[in-house]
Coordinates of C-alpha atoms and ligand atoms in Angstrom, one line a residue:
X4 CA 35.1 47.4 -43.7
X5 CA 34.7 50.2 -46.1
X6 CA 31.7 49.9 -48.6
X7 CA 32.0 50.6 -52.2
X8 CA 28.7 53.6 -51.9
X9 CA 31.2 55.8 -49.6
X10 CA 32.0 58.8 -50.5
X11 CA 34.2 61.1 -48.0
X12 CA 34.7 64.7 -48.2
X13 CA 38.8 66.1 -46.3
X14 CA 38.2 69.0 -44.1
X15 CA 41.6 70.4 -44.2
X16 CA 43.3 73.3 -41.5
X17 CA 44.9 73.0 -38.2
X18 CA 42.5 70.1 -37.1
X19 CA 41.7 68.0 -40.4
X20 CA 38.8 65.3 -40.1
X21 CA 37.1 63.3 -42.5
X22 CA 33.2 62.9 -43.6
X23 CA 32.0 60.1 -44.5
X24 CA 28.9 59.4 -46.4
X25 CA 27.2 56.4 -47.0
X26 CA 25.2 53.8 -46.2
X27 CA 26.0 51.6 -43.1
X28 CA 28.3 53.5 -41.6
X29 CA 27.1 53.5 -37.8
X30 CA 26.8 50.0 -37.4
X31 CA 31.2 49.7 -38.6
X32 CA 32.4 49.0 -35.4
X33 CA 36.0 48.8 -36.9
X34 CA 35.3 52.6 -38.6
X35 CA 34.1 53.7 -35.5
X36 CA 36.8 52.2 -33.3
X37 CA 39.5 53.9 -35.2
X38 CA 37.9 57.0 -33.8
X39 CA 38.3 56.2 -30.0
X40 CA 41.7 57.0 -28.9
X41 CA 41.3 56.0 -24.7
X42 CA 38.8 53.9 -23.1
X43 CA 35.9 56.1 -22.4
X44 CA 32.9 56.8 -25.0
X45 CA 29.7 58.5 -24.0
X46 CA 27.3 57.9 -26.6
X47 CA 25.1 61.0 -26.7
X48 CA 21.5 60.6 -28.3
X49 CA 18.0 61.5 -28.0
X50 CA 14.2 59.8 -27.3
X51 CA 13.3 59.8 -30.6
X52 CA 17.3 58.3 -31.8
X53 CA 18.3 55.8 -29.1
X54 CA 15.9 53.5 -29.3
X55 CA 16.2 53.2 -33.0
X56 CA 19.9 53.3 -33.6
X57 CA 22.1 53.9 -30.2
X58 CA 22.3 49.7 -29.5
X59 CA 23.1 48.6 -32.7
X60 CA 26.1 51.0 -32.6
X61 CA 26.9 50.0 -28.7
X62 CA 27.1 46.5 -30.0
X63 CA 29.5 47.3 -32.8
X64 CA 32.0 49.7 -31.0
X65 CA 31.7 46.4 -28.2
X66 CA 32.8 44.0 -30.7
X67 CA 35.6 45.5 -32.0
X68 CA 36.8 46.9 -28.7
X69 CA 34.8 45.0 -25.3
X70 CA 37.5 47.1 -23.2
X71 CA 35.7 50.3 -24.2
X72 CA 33.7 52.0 -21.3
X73 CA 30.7 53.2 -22.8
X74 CA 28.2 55.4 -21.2
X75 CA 24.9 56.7 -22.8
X76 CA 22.4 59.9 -22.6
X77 CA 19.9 60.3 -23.5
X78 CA 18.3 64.0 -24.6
X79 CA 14.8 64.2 -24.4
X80 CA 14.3 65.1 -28.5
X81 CA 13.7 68.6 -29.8
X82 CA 15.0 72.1 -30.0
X83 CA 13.6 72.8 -26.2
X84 CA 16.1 70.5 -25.3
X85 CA 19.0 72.6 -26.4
X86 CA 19.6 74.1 -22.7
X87 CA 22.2 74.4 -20.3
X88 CA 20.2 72.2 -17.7
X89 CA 20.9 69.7 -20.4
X90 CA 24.5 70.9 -21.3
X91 CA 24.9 70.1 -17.3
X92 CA 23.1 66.8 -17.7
X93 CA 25.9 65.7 -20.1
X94 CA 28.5 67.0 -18.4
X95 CA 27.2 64.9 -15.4
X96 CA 27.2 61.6 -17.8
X97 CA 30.9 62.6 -18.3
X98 CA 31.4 62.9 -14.9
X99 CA 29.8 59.2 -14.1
X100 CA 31.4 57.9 -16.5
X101 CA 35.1 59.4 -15.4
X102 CA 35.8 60.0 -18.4
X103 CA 39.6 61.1 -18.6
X104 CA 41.1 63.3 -21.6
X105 CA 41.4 60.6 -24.1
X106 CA 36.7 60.0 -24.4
X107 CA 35.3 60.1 -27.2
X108 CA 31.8 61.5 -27.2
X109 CA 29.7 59.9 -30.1
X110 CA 26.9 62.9 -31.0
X111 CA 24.0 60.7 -32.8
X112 CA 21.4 62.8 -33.5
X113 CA 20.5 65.8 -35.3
X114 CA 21.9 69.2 -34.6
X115 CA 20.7 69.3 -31.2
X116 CA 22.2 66.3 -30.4
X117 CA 25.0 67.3 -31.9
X118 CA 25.7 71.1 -30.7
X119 CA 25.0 69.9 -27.3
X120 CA 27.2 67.0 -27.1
X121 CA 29.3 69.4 -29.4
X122 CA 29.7 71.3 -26.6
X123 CA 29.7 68.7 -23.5
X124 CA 33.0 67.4 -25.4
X125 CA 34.1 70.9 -25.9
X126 CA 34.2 71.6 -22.0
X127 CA 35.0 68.7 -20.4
X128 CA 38.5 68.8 -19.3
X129 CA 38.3 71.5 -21.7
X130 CA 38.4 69.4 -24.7
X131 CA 37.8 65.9 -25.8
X132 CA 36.8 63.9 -29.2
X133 CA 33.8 64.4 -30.4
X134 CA 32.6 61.5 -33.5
X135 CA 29.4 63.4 -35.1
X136 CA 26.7 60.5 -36.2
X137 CA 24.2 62.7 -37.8
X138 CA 20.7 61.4 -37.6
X139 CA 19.1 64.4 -39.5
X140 CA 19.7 65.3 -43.7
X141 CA 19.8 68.9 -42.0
X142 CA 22.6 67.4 -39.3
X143 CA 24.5 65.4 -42.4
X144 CA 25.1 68.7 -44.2
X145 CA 25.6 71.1 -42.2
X146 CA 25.4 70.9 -37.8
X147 CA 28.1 67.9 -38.3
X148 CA 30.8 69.8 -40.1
X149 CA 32.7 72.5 -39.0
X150 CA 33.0 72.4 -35.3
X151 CA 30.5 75.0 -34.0
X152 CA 28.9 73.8 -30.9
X153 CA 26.3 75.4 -29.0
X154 CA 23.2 75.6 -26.9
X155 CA 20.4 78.5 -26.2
X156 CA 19.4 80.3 -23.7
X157 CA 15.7 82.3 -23.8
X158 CA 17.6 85.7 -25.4
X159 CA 18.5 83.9 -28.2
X160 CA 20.2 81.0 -30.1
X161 CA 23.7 79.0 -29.8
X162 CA 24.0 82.1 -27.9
X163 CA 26.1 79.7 -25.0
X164 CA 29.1 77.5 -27.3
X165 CA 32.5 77.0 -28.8
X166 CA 34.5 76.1 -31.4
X167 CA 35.1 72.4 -31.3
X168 CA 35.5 70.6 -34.0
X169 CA 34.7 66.9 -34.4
X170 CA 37.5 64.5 -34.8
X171 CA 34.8 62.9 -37.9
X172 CA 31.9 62.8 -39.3
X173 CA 30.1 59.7 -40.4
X174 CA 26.6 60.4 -42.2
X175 CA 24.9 57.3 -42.4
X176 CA 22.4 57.6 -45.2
X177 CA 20.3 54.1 -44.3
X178 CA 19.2 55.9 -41.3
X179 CA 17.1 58.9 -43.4
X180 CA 14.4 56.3 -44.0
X181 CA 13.1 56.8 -40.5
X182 CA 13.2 61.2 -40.5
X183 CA 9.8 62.4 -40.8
X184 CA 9.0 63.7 -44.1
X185 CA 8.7 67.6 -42.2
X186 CA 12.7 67.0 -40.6
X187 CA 13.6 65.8 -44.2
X188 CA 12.1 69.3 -46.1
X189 CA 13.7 70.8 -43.5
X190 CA 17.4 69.7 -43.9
X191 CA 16.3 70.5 -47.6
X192 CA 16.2 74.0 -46.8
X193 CA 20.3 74.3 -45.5
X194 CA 20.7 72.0 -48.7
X195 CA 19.0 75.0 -50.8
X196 CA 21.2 77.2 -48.9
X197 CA 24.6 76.0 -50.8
X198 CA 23.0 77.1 -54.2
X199 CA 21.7 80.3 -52.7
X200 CA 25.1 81.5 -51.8
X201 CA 27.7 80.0 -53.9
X202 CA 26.7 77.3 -56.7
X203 CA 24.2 78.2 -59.3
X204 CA 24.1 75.0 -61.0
X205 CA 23.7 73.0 -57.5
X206 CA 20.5 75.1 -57.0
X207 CA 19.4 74.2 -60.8
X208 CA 20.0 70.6 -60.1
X209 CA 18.2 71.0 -56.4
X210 CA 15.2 72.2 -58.5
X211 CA 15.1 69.4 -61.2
X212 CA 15.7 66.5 -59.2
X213 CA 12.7 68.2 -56.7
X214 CA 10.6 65.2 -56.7
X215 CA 13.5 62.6 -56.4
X216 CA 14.9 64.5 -52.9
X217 CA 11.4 64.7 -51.4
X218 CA 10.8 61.2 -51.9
X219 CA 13.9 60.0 -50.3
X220 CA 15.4 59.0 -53.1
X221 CA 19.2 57.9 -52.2
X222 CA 21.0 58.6 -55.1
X223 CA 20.1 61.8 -54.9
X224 CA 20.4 62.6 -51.3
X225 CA 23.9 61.0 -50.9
X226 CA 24.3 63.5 -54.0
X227 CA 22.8 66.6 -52.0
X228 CA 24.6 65.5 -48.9
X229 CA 28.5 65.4 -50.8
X230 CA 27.8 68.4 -52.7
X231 CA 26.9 69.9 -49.5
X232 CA 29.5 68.8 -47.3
X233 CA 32.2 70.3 -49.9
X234 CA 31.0 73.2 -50.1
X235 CA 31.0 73.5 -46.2
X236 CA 34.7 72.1 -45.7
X237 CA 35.9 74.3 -48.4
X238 CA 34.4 76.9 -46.9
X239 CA 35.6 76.2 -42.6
X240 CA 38.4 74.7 -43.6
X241 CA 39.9 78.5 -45.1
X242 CA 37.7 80.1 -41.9
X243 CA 37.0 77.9 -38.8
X244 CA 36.2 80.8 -36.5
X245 CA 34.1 82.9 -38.6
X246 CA 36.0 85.9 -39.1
X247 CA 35.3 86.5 -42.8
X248 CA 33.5 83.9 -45.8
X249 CA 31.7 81.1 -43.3
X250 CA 29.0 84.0 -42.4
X251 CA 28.2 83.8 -45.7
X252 CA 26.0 80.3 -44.4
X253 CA 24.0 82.3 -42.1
X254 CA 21.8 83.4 -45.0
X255 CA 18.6 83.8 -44.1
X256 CA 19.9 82.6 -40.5
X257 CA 19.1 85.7 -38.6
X258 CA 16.0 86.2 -39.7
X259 CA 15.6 82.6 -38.7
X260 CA 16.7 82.6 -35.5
X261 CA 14.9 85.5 -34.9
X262 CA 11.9 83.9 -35.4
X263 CA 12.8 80.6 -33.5
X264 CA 13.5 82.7 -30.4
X265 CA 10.4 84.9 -30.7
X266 CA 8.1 81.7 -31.6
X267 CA 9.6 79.5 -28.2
X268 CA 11.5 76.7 -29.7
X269 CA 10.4 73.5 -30.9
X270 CA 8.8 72.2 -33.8
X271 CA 7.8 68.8 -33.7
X272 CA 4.5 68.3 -32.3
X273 CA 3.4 71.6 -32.5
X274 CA 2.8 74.2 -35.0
X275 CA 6.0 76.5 -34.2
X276 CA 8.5 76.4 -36.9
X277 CA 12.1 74.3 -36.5
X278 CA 15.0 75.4 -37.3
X279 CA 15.1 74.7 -41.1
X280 CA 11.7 76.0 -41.8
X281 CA 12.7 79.4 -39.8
X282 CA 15.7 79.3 -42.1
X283 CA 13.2 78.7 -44.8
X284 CA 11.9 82.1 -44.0
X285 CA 14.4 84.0 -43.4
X286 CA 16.3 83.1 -46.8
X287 CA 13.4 84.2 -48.6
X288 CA 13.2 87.6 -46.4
X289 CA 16.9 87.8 -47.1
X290 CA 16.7 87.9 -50.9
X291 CA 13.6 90.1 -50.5
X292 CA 15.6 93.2 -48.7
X293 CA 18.0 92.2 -51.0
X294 CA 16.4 92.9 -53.8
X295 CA 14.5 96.0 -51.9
X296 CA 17.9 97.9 -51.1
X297 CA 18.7 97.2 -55.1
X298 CA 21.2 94.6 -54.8
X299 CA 19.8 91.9 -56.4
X300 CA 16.9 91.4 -58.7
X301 CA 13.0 90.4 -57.2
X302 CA 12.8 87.6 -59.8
X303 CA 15.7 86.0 -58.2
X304 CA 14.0 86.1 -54.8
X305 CA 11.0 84.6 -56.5
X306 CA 13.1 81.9 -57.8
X307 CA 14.2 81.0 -54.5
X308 CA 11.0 81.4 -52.7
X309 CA 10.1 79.0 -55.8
X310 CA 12.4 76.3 -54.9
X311 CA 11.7 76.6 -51.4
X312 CA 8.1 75.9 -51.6
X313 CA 8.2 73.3 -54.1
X314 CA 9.8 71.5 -51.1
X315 CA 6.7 72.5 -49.2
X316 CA 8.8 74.7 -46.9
X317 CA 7.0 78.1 -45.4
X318 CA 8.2 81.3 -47.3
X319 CA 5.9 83.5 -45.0
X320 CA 6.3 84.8 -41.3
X321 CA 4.1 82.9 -39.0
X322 CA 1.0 84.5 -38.0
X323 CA 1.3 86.7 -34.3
X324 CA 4.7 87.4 -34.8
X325 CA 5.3 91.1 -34.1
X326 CA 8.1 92.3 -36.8
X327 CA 9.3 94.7 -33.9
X328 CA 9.8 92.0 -31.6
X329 CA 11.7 90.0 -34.3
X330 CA 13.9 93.1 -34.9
X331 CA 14.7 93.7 -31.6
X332 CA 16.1 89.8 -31.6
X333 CA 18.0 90.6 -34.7
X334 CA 19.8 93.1 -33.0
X335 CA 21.2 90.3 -30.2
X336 CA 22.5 88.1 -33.6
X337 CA 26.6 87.1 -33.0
X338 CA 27.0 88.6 -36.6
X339 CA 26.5 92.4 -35.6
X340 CA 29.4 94.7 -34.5
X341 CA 29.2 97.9 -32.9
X342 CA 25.2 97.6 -32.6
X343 CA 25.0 97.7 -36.4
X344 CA 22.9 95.3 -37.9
X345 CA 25.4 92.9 -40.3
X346 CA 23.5 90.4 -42.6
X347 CA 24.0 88.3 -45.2
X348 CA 22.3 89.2 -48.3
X349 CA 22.8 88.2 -51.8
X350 CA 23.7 89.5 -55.4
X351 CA 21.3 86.7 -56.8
X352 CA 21.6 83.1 -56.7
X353 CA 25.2 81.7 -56.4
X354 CA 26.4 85.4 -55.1
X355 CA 26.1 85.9 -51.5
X356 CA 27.6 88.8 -49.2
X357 CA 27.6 90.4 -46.0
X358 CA 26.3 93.6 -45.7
X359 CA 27.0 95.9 -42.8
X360 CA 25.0 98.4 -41.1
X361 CA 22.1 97.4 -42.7
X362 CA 19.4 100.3 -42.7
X363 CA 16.6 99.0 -39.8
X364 CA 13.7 100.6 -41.4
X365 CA 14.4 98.3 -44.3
X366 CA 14.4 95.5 -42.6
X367 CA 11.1 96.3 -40.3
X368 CA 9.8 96.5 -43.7
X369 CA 10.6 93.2 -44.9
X370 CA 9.2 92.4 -42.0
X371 CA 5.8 93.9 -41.6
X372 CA 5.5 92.6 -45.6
Ligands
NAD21 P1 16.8 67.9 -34.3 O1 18.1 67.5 -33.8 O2 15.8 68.4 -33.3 O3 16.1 66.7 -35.1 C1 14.8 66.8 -35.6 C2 13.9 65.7 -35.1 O4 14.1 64.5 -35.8 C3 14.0 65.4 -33.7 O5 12.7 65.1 -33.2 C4 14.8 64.1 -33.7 O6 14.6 63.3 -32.6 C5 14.3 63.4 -34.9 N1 15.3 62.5 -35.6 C6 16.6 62.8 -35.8 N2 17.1 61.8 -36.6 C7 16.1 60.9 -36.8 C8 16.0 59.7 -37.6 N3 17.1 59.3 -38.3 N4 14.9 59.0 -37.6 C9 13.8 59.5 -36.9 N5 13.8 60.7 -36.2 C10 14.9 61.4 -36.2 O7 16.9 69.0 -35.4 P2 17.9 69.3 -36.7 O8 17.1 69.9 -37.7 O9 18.7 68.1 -37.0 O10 18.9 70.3 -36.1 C11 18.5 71.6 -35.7 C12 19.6 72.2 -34.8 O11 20.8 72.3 -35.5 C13 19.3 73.6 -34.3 O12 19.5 73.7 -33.0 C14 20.3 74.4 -35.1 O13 20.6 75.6 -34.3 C15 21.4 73.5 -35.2 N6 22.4 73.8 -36.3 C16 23.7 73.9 -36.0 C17 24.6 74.1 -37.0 C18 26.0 74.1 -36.6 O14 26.9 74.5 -37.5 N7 26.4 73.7 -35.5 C19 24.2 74.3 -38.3 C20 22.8 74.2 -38.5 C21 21.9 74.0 -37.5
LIG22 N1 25.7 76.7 -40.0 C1 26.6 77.8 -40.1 C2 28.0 77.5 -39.9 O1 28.4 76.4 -39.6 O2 28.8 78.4 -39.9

């Protein structure tokens, strides 16, 4: 049953999928039937997910198909849980379930949940479906889409992963109403990051409709998510592997991660930032050296820092974090060639690039600032 509020979003190339974005859309066990091609489905999820959502879409996948095999695993919820140990927990639900060629692994959850079951369904056999059910605004417009599946290790993040992507994407919007207020700011900040690098008028429409995002408003975060979501398929659909334009999205990511890996992941439940608040950061440190090294203006960075913080985002390095230690983590990003520091930067809002060999003393100035 499709409902009139969908809107879907073609993500074309060698292995085209479909999102999906609406309300209700994880509790259509027809739409999610369509998805299972054999008779095995792990449903992957975490502590904080399952018990909210993970029986109501058991029972609907059950009552379209009762043939279907379905397994469930459960991650316990957070960034700390983005491991290998757990990457082998997975594959071990695989494993129990036999699972041949033809599973379907169903990722609901945010981006943990989704790079590491990403990644389980990546390996196993060495490649099976993968249905991504994002939990998380942050999940619905950007982990979801595009395929890249990972997990940490302690030198750094998504360091361990592959390309893999999902066979669709179904973003049910009814199930924002339970993400904390802090996970919903931060999805806001990858939403913010389609404006930084490529759509001016997105980012003045993020700013005047401020208020309306941050109160969950669904009009406008269906809006947010679409625009979004286009703006990511046109973008993987012309590079999937990341050989040229998708870096472009990592503004402000290695900065980011920098700080995520330096910090100890995590975020809930304790005052180390998550992954969209790091991003946060690092955008704002991003259009800082940018403007710094004269490529784009200072009031632009100040506009961004602007918008950032009017969605009560950090803007500032956390307190105790050594900028050489953060350097030295840059230098491990997957973005660098030839031990050259490669960022993206920006040319001002809308007009992101990537910049190699990017002087180091500039950047252990940004920051020490
Ligand atoms: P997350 O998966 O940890 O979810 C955040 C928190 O919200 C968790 O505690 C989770 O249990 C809870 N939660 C999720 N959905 C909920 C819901 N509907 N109701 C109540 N609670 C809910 O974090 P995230 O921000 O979604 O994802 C961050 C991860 O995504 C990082 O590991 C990052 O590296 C990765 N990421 C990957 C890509 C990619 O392209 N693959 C892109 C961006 C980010
Ligand atoms: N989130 C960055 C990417 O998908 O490339």
């Amino acid at each position: 049953m499709r409902h009139e509020a969908i809107r879907s979003v073609e993500v074309g190339g060698a292995a085209p999928y479909r999102i999906d974005i609406g309300p209700g859309l994880v509790y259509d066990g027809a739409l999610l039937a369509q998805r299972v091609r054999g008779r095995h489905v792990l449903l992957a999820s975490d502590s904080n997910v399952a018990p909210l959502y993970a029986a109501g879409v058991r029972e609907a996948l059950h009552a379209v198909r009762p043939e279907l095999q379905i397994g469930t695993f459960v991650l316990p919820a957070g960034e700390e849980s983005k491991t290998l140990a757990h990457f082998g927990d997975a594959i071990e639900a695989l494993a129990a379930l036999g699972a041949t060629r033809d599973a379907c692994v169903f990722a609901l959850g945010g981006g943990v949940v989704g790079d590491l079951a990403g990644f389980a369904a990546a390996c196993w056999m060495r490649g099976v479906d993968c249905v991504q059910l994002p939990t998380t605004l942050l999940a619905m417009v950007d982990s979801s889409v595009g395929g890249k599946t990972a997990v940490d290790i302690p030198q750094g993040k998504n360091l361990v992963g592959a390309f893999h992507p999902p066979r669709a994407v179904l973003a049910d919007t009814d199930l924002l109403r339970t993400l904390p207020p802090r996970e919903l700011r931060a999805g806001l900040a990858e939403v913010a990051k389609y404006g930084a690098i490529r759509d001016p008028l997105f980012f003045e429409w993020l700013h005047a409709e401020r208020a309306a995002l941050l109160a969950g408003d669904p009009a406008a975060l269906a809006q947010a998510i679409a625009r979004s979501c286009e703006h990511k398929a046109e973008i993987v659909e012309r590079d999937p592997l990341e050989k040229g334009e998708r870096a472009l999205l990592n503004l402000g990511h290695t900065f980011g991660h920098a700080i995520e890996a330096e910090q100890g992941y995590g975020g809930m439940g304790n005052d180390n930032l998550n992954h969209g608040e790091a991003v946060a950061v690092g955008m704002v440190l991003a259009a800082k050296l940018s403007a710094d090294l004269g490529l784009a203006s200072a009031e632009d960075a100040a506009r961004l820092a602007a918008l950032l913080g009017a969605y009560g985002l950090p803007t500032r390095i956390p307190a105790g974090l050594a900028p050489e230690a953060l350097l030295a983590r840059m230098r491990l990003d997957k973005k660098n060639v030839a031990g050259r520091l490669r960022l993206v930067l920006w040319r001002g809002i809308g007009r992101a690039e990537v910049v190699p060999d990017v002087d180091e003393a500039a950047v252990l100035a940004v920051l020490k600032n």
